[in-house]
Amino acid sequence: MFISNAYAQSASPLDALGLGGNIGSFLPLILMFVAMYFLMIRPQQKRMKEQKAMMDALAKGDEVVTAGGVLGKVVKVTDLYVTLEVSNGTELVVQKNSVTMLLPKGTLKTL
């Protein structure tokens, strides 16, 4: 009369393998990692790949912008350094990885 009936839980197929509670508790963590991969890691890798391709394609005569905001025309390219002409007779030697953007030809003339 005062004691309620106790019923057994139904068994799921995952319980037979011993994975019933473990996958359910790790599922939000796994979903967060997948979301972080597609929202942060993958775009950053793509951006780095494009930056490396741009640095490898630098050639004499290209107009570029450095990380410091210096605009110049490429005069000489070596493995690690780029020589930029920022005005007539003024040249700067900068590291190749400091070049952030390749400008369209003729941009420096319009400034």
mmCIF file of N, CA and C in Angstrom:
data_model
loop_
_atom_site.group_PDB
_atom_site.id
_atom_site.type_symbol
_atom_site.label_atom_id
_atom_site.label_comp_id
_atom_site.label_asym_id
_atom_site.label_seq_id
_atom_site.Cartn_x
_atom_site.Cartn_y
_atom_site.Cartn_z
ATOM 1 N N MET A 1 0.789 -1.186 0.000
ATOM 2 C CA MET A 1 0.000 0.000 0.000
ATOM 3 C C MET A 1 0.845 1.272 0.000
ATOM 4 N N PHE A 2 1.811 1.368 0.900
ATOM 5 C CA PHE A 2 2.636 2.564 0.971
ATOM 6 C C PHE A 2 3.881 2.487 0.088
ATOM 7 N N ILE A 3 4.176 1.335 -0.440
ATOM 8 C CA ILE A 3 5.375 1.146 -1.256
ATOM 9 C C ILE A 3 4.966 1.201 -2.727
ATOM 10 N N SER A 4 5.684 2.065 -3.496
ATOM 11 C CA SER A 4 5.372 2.171 -4.921
ATOM 12 C C SER A 4 6.119 1.092 -5.698
ATOM 13 N N ASN A 5 5.620 0.800 -6.861
ATOM 14 C CA ASN A 5 6.226 -0.225 -7.702
ATOM 15 C C ASN A 5 7.482 0.315 -8.368
ATOM 16 N N ALA A 6 8.507 -0.488 -8.486
ATOM 17 C CA ALA A 6 9.751 -0.126 -9.163
ATOM 18 C C ALA A 6 9.812 -0.873 -10.481
ATOM 19 N N TYR A 7 10.026 -0.132 -11.563
ATOM 20 C CA TYR A 7 10.081 -0.737 -12.896
ATOM 21 C C TYR A 7 11.498 -0.632 -13.437
ATOM 22 N N ALA A 8 11.945 -1.619 -14.161
ATOM 23 C CA ALA A 8 13.282 -1.619 -14.758
ATOM 24 C C ALA A 8 13.279 -0.741 -16.000
ATOM 25 N N GLN A 9 14.427 -0.108 -16.261
ATOM 26 C CA GLN A 9 14.549 0.722 -17.458
ATOM 27 C C GLN A 9 14.693 -0.170 -18.677
ATOM 28 N N SER A 10 14.223 0.343 -19.820
ATOM 29 C CA SER A 10 14.385 -0.421 -21.052
ATOM 30 C C SER A 10 15.836 -0.313 -21.511
ATOM 31 N N ALA A 11 16.377 -1.357 -22.017
ATOM 32 C CA ALA A 11 17.772 -1.389 -22.441
ATOM 33 C C ALA A 11 17.879 -0.900 -23.879
ATOM 34 N N SER A 12 18.832 -0.015 -24.120
ATOM 35 C CA SER A 12 19.089 0.452 -25.478
ATOM 36 C C SER A 12 20.243 -0.363 -26.062
ATOM 37 N N PRO A 13 20.393 -0.373 -27.387
ATOM 38 C CA PRO A 13 21.500 -1.135 -27.996
ATOM 39 C C PRO A 13 22.874 -0.639 -27.548
ATOM 40 N N LEU A 14 22.984 0.661 -27.228
ATOM 41 C CA LEU A 14 24.280 1.183 -26.797
ATOM 42 C C LEU A 14 24.641 0.714 -25.397
ATOM 43 N N ASP A 15 23.634 0.457 -24.572
ATOM 44 C CA ASP A 15 23.918 -0.032 -23.228
ATOM 45 C C ASP A 15 24.574 -1.406 -23.273
ATOM 46 N N ALA A 16 24.207 -2.209 -24.250
ATOM 47 C CA ALA A 16 24.800 -3.544 -24.374
ATOM 48 C C ALA A 16 26.292 -3.440 -24.661
ATOM 49 N N LEU A 17 26.703 -2.389 -25.376
ATOM 50 C CA LEU A 17 28.121 -2.188 -25.677
ATOM 51 C C LEU A 17 28.848 -1.463 -24.558
ATOM 52 N N GLY A 18 28.117 -0.917 -23.621
ATOM 53 C CA GLY A 18 28.729 -0.159 -22.538
ATOM 54 C C GLY A 18 28.990 1.281 -22.912
ATOM 55 N N LEU A 19 28.352 1.800 -23.959
ATOM 56 C CA LEU A 19 28.593 3.160 -24.435
ATOM 57 C C LEU A 19 27.404 4.083 -24.225
ATOM 58 N N GLY A 20 26.376 3.641 -23.590
ATOM 59 C CA GLY A 20 25.146 4.423 -23.482
ATOM 60 C C GLY A 20 25.341 5.784 -22.860
ATOM 61 N N GLY A 21 25.956 5.881 -21.717
ATOM 62 C CA GLY A 21 26.120 7.152 -21.026
ATOM 63 C C GLY A 21 27.312 7.953 -21.525
ATOM 64 N N ASN A 22 28.337 7.280 -22.019
ATOM 65 C CA ASN A 22 29.561 7.973 -22.414
ATOM 66 C C ASN A 22 29.367 8.835 -23.660
ATOM 67 N N ILE A 23 28.730 8.318 -24.673
ATOM 68 C CA ILE A 23 28.539 9.096 -25.904
ATOM 69 C C ILE A 23 27.608 10.270 -25.646
ATOM 70 N N GLY A 24 26.597 10.043 -24.870
ATOM 71 C CA GLY A 24 25.653 11.116 -24.573
ATOM 72 C C GLY A 24 26.294 12.265 -23.825
ATOM 73 N N SER A 25 27.244 11.971 -22.953
ATOM 74 C CA SER A 25 27.882 13.034 -22.188
ATOM 75 C C SER A 25 28.971 13.749 -22.997
ATOM 76 N N PHE A 26 29.588 13.081 -23.952
ATOM 77 C CA PHE A 26 30.636 13.698 -24.759
ATOM 78 C C PHE A 26 30.115 14.328 -26.047
ATOM 79 N N LEU A 27 28.878 14.092 -26.394
ATOM 80 C CA LEU A 27 28.321 14.614 -27.643
ATOM 81 C C LEU A 27 28.376 16.139 -27.720
ATOM 82 N N PRO A 28 27.999 16.900 -26.684
ATOM 83 C CA PRO A 28 28.129 18.367 -26.786
ATOM 84 C C PRO A 28 29.568 18.825 -26.981
ATOM 85 N N LEU A 29 30.504 18.162 -26.325
ATOM 86 C CA LEU A 29 31.918 18.518 -26.474
ATOM 87 C C LEU A 29 32.402 18.250 -27.894
ATOM 88 N N ILE A 30 31.993 17.139 -28.449
ATOM 89 C CA ILE A 30 32.376 16.793 -29.823
ATOM 90 C C ILE A 30 31.762 17.788 -30.808
ATOM 91 N N LEU A 31 30.508 18.142 -30.610
ATOM 92 C CA LEU A 31 29.856 19.113 -31.491
ATOM 93 C C LEU A 31 30.511 20.489 -31.398
ATOM 94 N N MET A 32 30.931 20.889 -30.196
ATOM 95 C CA MET A 32 31.620 22.182 -30.050
ATOM 96 C C MET A 32 32.957 22.169 -30.781
ATOM 97 N N PHE A 33 33.688 21.060 -30.717
ATOM 98 C CA PHE A 33 34.966 20.974 -31.420
ATOM 99 C C PHE A 33 34.759 21.035 -32.928
ATOM 100 N N VAL A 34 33.745 20.356 -33.433
ATOM 101 C CA VAL A 34 33.455 20.387 -34.871
ATOM 102 C C VAL A 34 33.090 21.805 -35.299
ATOM 103 N N ALA A 35 32.280 22.496 -34.498
ATOM 104 C CA ALA A 35 31.912 23.875 -34.815
ATOM 105 C C ALA A 35 33.137 24.781 -34.792
ATOM 106 N N MET A 36 34.018 24.626 -33.810
ATOM 107 C CA MET A 36 35.236 25.448 -33.726
ATOM 108 C C MET A 36 36.143 25.197 -34.938
ATOM 109 N N TYR A 37 36.200 23.950 -35.385
ATOM 110 C CA TYR A 37 37.025 23.621 -36.544
ATOM 111 C C TYR A 37 36.527 24.368 -37.776
ATOM 112 N N PHE A 38 35.226 24.299 -38.029
ATOM 113 C CA PHE A 38 34.695 24.923 -39.241
ATOM 114 C C PHE A 38 34.597 26.439 -39.137
ATOM 115 N N LEU A 39 34.492 26.992 -37.939
ATOM 116 C CA LEU A 39 34.355 28.434 -37.796
ATOM 117 C C LEU A 39 35.676 29.158 -37.576
ATOM 118 N N MET A 40 36.681 28.478 -37.028
ATOM 119 C CA MET A 40 37.928 29.173 -36.702
ATOM 120 C C MET A 40 39.168 28.547 -37.335
ATOM 121 N N ILE A 41 39.359 27.260 -37.173
ATOM 122 C CA ILE A 41 40.609 26.627 -37.594
ATOM 123 C C ILE A 41 40.706 26.543 -39.113
ATOM 124 N N ARG A 42 39.669 26.070 -39.757
ATOM 125 C CA ARG A 42 39.700 25.894 -41.219
ATOM 126 C C ARG A 42 39.868 27.217 -41.973
ATOM 127 N N PRO A 43 39.113 28.286 -41.631
ATOM 128 C CA PRO A 43 39.340 29.556 -42.333
ATOM 129 C C PRO A 43 40.748 30.115 -42.120
ATOM 130 N N GLN A 44 41.312 29.927 -40.916
ATOM 131 C CA GLN A 44 42.663 30.415 -40.655
ATOM 132 C C GLN A 44 43.682 29.662 -41.504
ATOM 133 N N GLN A 45 43.518 28.350 -41.652
ATOM 134 C CA GLN A 45 44.429 27.578 -42.490
ATOM 135 C C GLN A 45 44.318 28.005 -43.947
ATOM 136 N N LYS A 46 43.106 28.296 -44.391
ATOM 137 C CA LYS A 46 42.896 28.750 -45.763
ATOM 138 C C LYS A 46 43.566 30.106 -45.987
ATOM 139 N N ARG A 47 43.439 31.006 -45.005
ATOM 140 C CA ARG A 47 44.051 32.324 -45.099
ATOM 141 C C ARG A 47 45.573 32.208 -45.133
ATOM 142 N N MET A 48 46.137 31.322 -44.308
ATOM 143 C CA MET A 48 47.587 31.127 -44.295
ATOM 144 C C MET A 48 48.081 30.560 -45.621
ATOM 145 N N LYS A 49 47.294 29.667 -46.204
ATOM 146 C CA LYS A 49 47.656 29.074 -47.497
ATOM 147 C C LYS A 49 47.663 30.145 -48.591
ATOM 148 N N GLU A 50 46.661 31.023 -48.587
ATOM 149 C CA GLU A 50 46.609 32.108 -49.570
ATOM 150 C C GLU A 50 47.763 33.086 -49.376
ATOM 151 N N GLN A 51 48.114 33.390 -48.120
ATOM 152 C CA GLN A 51 49.216 34.303 -47.821
ATOM 153 C C GLN A 51 50.540 33.722 -48.317
ATOM 154 N N LYS A 52 50.744 32.428 -48.101
ATOM 155 C CA LYS A 52 51.987 31.781 -48.557
ATOM 156 C C LYS A 52 52.067 31.782 -50.079
ATOM 157 N N ALA A 53 50.951 31.525 -50.743
ATOM 158 C CA ALA A 53 50.939 31.539 -52.208
ATOM 159 C C ALA A 53 51.240 32.940 -52.732
ATOM 160 N N MET A 54 50.714 33.964 -52.058
ATOM 161 C CA MET A 54 50.973 35.344 -52.473
ATOM 162 C C MET A 54 52.452 35.694 -52.278
ATOM 163 N N MET A 55 53.048 35.260 -51.165
ATOM 164 C CA MET A 55 54.460 35.563 -50.919
ATOM 165 C C MET A 55 55.359 34.841 -51.919
ATOM 166 N N ASP A 56 54.990 33.616 -52.291
ATOM 167 C CA ASP A 56 55.794 32.874 -53.265
ATOM 168 C C ASP A 56 55.681 33.473 -54.660
ATOM 169 N N ALA A 57 54.575 34.163 -54.949
ATOM 170 C CA ALA A 57 54.349 34.726 -56.277
ATOM 171 C C ALA A 57 54.861 36.162 -56.413
ATOM 172 N N LEU A 58 55.458 36.715 -55.362
ATOM 173 C CA LEU A 58 55.974 38.086 -55.458
ATOM 174 C C LEU A 58 57.043 38.172 -56.542
ATOM 175 N N ALA A 59 56.950 39.234 -57.345
ATOM 176 C CA ALA A 59 57.912 39.416 -58.429
ATOM 177 C C ALA A 59 58.269 40.893 -58.531
ATOM 178 N N LYS A 60 59.317 41.162 -59.239
ATOM 179 C CA LYS A 60 59.771 42.538 -59.442
ATOM 180 C C LYS A 60 58.677 43.322 -60.162
ATOM 181 N N GLY A 61 58.383 44.509 -59.653
ATOM 182 C CA GLY A 61 57.373 45.352 -60.258
ATOM 183 C C GLY A 61 56.017 45.293 -59.572
ATOM 184 N N ASP A 62 55.813 44.328 -58.670
ATOM 185 C CA ASP A 62 54.550 44.248 -57.937
ATOM 186 C C ASP A 62 54.452 45.393 -56.943
ATOM 187 N N GLU A 63 53.237 45.858 -56.719
ATOM 188 C CA GLU A 63 52.986 46.910 -55.731
ATOM 189 C C GLU A 63 52.346 46.263 -54.519
ATOM 190 N N VAL A 64 52.925 46.513 -53.331
ATOM 191 C CA VAL A 64 52.513 45.797 -52.124
ATOM 192 C C VAL A 64 52.311 46.751 -50.952
ATOM 193 N N VAL A 65 51.651 46.220 -49.913
ATOM 194 C CA VAL A 65 51.499 46.903 -48.634
ATOM 195 C C VAL A 65 52.115 46.007 -47.578
ATOM 196 N N THR A 66 52.922 46.590 -46.673
ATOM 197 C CA THR A 66 53.531 45.812 -45.600
ATOM 198 C C THR A 66 52.642 45.854 -44.360
ATOM 199 N N ALA A 67 53.019 45.075 -43.360
ATOM 200 C CA ALA A 67 52.266 45.022 -42.108
ATOM 201 C C ALA A 67 52.285 46.372 -41.396
ATOM 202 N N GLY A 68 53.306 47.162 -41.611
ATOM 203 C CA GLY A 68 53.400 48.491 -40.999
ATOM 204 C C GLY A 68 52.659 49.559 -41.768
ATOM 205 N N GLY A 69 52.057 49.212 -42.897
ATOM 206 C CA GLY A 69 51.303 50.169 -43.683
ATOM 207 C C GLY A 69 52.115 50.874 -44.745
ATOM 208 N N VAL A 70 53.338 50.432 -44.992
ATOM 209 C CA VAL A 70 54.199 51.044 -46.000
ATOM 210 C C VAL A 70 53.815 50.503 -47.364
ATOM 211 N N LEU A 71 53.581 51.416 -48.311
ATOM 212 C CA LEU A 71 53.284 51.033 -49.682
ATOM 213 C C LEU A 71 54.549 51.172 -50.503
ATOM 214 N N GLY A 72 54.791 50.202 -51.381
ATOM 215 C CA GLY A 72 55.986 50.275 -52.195
ATOM 216 C C GLY A 72 55.929 49.338 -53.373
ATOM 217 N N LYS A 73 56.891 49.542 -54.259
ATOM 218 C CA LYS A 73 57.020 48.720 -55.457
ATOM 219 C C LYS A 73 58.198 47.778 -55.247
ATOM 220 N N VAL A 74 58.007 46.501 -55.550
ATOM 221 C CA VAL A 74 59.046 45.493 -55.344
ATOM 222 C C VAL A 74 60.159 45.696 -56.371
ATOM 223 N N VAL A 75 61.389 45.820 -55.853
ATOM 224 C CA VAL A 75 62.560 46.003 -56.705
ATOM 225 C C VAL A 75 63.361 44.707 -56.788
ATOM 226 N N LYS A 76 63.456 44.009 -55.663
ATOM 227 C CA LYS A 76 64.270 42.790 -55.606
ATOM 228 C C LYS A 76 63.609 41.816 -54.639
ATOM 229 N N VAL A 77 63.616 40.535 -54.989
ATOM 230 C CA VAL A 77 63.035 39.492 -54.149
ATOM 231 C C VAL A 77 64.087 38.424 -53.891
ATOM 232 N N THR A 78 64.317 38.102 -52.616
ATOM 233 C CA THR A 78 65.184 36.987 -52.246
ATOM 234 C C THR A 78 64.329 35.981 -51.468
ATOM 235 N N ASP A 79 64.985 34.965 -50.902
ATOM 236 C CA ASP A 79 64.234 33.931 -50.182
ATOM 237 C C ASP A 79 63.519 34.486 -48.955
ATOM 238 N N LEU A 80 64.190 35.353 -48.204
ATOM 239 C CA LEU A 80 63.619 35.854 -46.957
ATOM 240 C C LEU A 80 63.260 37.335 -46.979
ATOM 241 N N TYR A 81 63.833 38.096 -47.893
ATOM 242 C CA TYR A 81 63.656 39.546 -47.882
ATOM 243 C C TYR A 81 63.151 40.072 -49.219
ATOM 244 N N VAL A 82 62.489 41.227 -49.133
ATOM 245 C CA VAL A 82 61.993 41.921 -50.308
ATOM 246 C C VAL A 82 62.482 43.365 -50.214
ATOM 247 N N THR A 83 63.002 43.890 -51.312
ATOM 248 C CA THR A 83 63.417 45.292 -51.353
ATOM 249 C C THR A 83 62.310 46.085 -52.033
ATOM 250 N N LEU A 84 61.806 47.119 -51.316
ATOM 251 C CA LEU A 84 60.720 47.942 -51.819
ATOM 252 C C LEU A 84 61.224 49.336 -52.130
ATOM 253 N N GLU A 85 60.742 49.890 -53.232
ATOM 254 C CA GLU A 85 61.009 51.283 -53.549
ATOM 255 C C GLU A 85 59.779 52.075 -53.112
ATOM 256 N N VAL A 86 59.961 52.915 -52.067
ATOM 257 C CA VAL A 86 58.827 53.651 -51.520
ATOM 258 C C VAL A 86 58.700 55.030 -52.153
ATOM 259 N N SER A 87 59.776 55.561 -52.661
ATOM 260 C CA SER A 87 59.764 56.792 -53.452
ATOM 261 C C SER A 87 60.993 56.759 -54.349
ATOM 262 N N ASN A 88 61.142 57.732 -55.219
ATOM 263 C CA ASN A 88 62.279 57.732 -56.140
ATOM 264 C C ASN A 88 63.587 57.775 -55.369
ATOM 265 N N GLY A 89 64.385 56.720 -55.504
ATOM 266 C CA GLY A 89 65.686 56.671 -54.859
ATOM 267 C C GLY A 89 65.663 56.178 -53.421
ATOM 268 N N THR A 90 64.504 55.904 -52.851
ATOM 269 C CA THR A 90 64.415 55.417 -51.469
ATOM 270 C C THR A 90 63.951 53.964 -51.470
ATOM 271 N N GLU A 91 64.809 53.101 -50.950
ATOM 272 C CA GLU A 91 64.493 51.678 -50.923
ATOM 273 C C GLU A 91 64.521 51.164 -49.492
ATOM 274 N N LEU A 92 63.606 50.263 -49.184
ATOM 275 C CA LEU A 92 63.539 49.615 -47.878
ATOM 276 C C LEU A 92 63.669 48.107 -48.073
ATOM 277 N N VAL A 93 64.383 47.474 -47.177
ATOM 278 C CA VAL A 93 64.472 46.020 -47.182
ATOM 279 C C VAL A 93 63.599 45.525 -46.036
ATOM 280 N N VAL A 94 62.605 44.711 -46.364
ATOM 281 C CA VAL A 94 61.686 44.172 -45.354
ATOM 282 C C VAL A 94 61.640 42.660 -45.469
ATOM 283 N N GLN A 95 61.199 42.032 -44.404
ATOM 284 C CA GLN A 95 61.033 40.581 -44.447
ATOM 285 C C GLN A 95 59.865 40.239 -45.361
ATOM 286 N N LYS A 96 59.976 39.129 -46.028
ATOM 287 C CA LYS A 96 58.966 38.719 -46.994
ATOM 288 C C LYS A 96 57.608 38.481 -46.329
ATOM 289 N N ASN A 97 57.630 37.955 -45.101
ATOM 290 C CA ASN A 97 56.364 37.674 -44.439
ATOM 291 C C ASN A 97 55.674 38.920 -43.900
ATOM 292 N N SER A 98 56.325 40.092 -43.973
ATOM 293 C CA SER A 98 55.661 41.320 -43.548
ATOM 294 C C SER A 98 54.808 41.918 -44.660
ATOM 295 N N VAL A 99 54.901 41.386 -45.860
ATOM 296 C CA VAL A 99 54.051 41.831 -46.961
ATOM 297 C C VAL A 99 52.662 41.241 -46.735
ATOM 298 N N THR A 100 51.666 42.121 -46.599
ATOM 299 C CA THR A 100 50.324 41.636 -46.273
ATOM 300 C C THR A 100 49.368 41.630 -47.456
ATOM 301 N N MET A 101 49.580 42.539 -48.414
ATOM 302 C CA MET A 101 48.622 42.627 -49.507
ATOM 303 C C MET A 101 49.319 43.011 -50.801
ATOM 304 N N LEU A 102 48.854 42.432 -51.880
ATOM 305 C CA LEU A 102 49.334 42.735 -53.216
ATOM 306 C C LEU A 102 48.333 43.698 -53.844
ATOM 307 N N LEU A 103 48.802 44.857 -54.278
ATOM 308 C CA LEU A 103 47.923 45.869 -54.854
ATOM 309 C C LEU A 103 47.841 45.716 -56.371
ATOM 310 N N PRO A 104 46.737 46.166 -56.967
ATOM 311 C CA PRO A 104 46.657 46.162 -58.431
ATOM 312 C C PRO A 104 47.705 47.104 -59.039
ATOM 313 N N LYS A 105 48.162 46.777 -60.223
ATOM 314 C CA LYS A 105 49.183 47.606 -60.896
ATOM 315 C C LYS A 105 48.643 49.033 -61.083
ATOM 316 N N GLY A 106 49.508 50.009 -60.837
ATOM 317 C CA GLY A 106 49.139 51.409 -61.040
ATOM 318 C C GLY A 106 48.515 52.066 -59.825
ATOM 319 N N THR A 107 48.372 51.354 -58.727
ATOM 320 C CA THR A 107 47.772 51.927 -57.527
ATOM 321 C C THR A 107 48.634 53.028 -56.946
ATOM 322 N N LEU A 108 49.944 52.839 -56.940
ATOM 323 C CA LEU A 108 50.830 53.825 -56.340
ATOM 324 C C LEU A 108 50.859 55.135 -57.136
ATOM 325 N N LYS A 109 50.628 55.056 -58.438
ATOM 326 C CA LYS A 109 50.613 56.267 -59.260
ATOM 327 C C LYS A 109 49.398 57.125 -58.964
ATOM 328 N N THR A 110 48.292 56.499 -58.549
ATOM 329 C CA THR A 110 47.062 57.249 -58.310
ATOM 330 C C THR A 110 47.052 57.921 -56.944
ATOM 331 N N LEU A 111 47.981 57.540 -56.056
ATOM 332 C CA LEU A 111 48.017 58.140 -54.706
ATOM 333 C C LEU A 111 48.687 59.471 -54.695
#
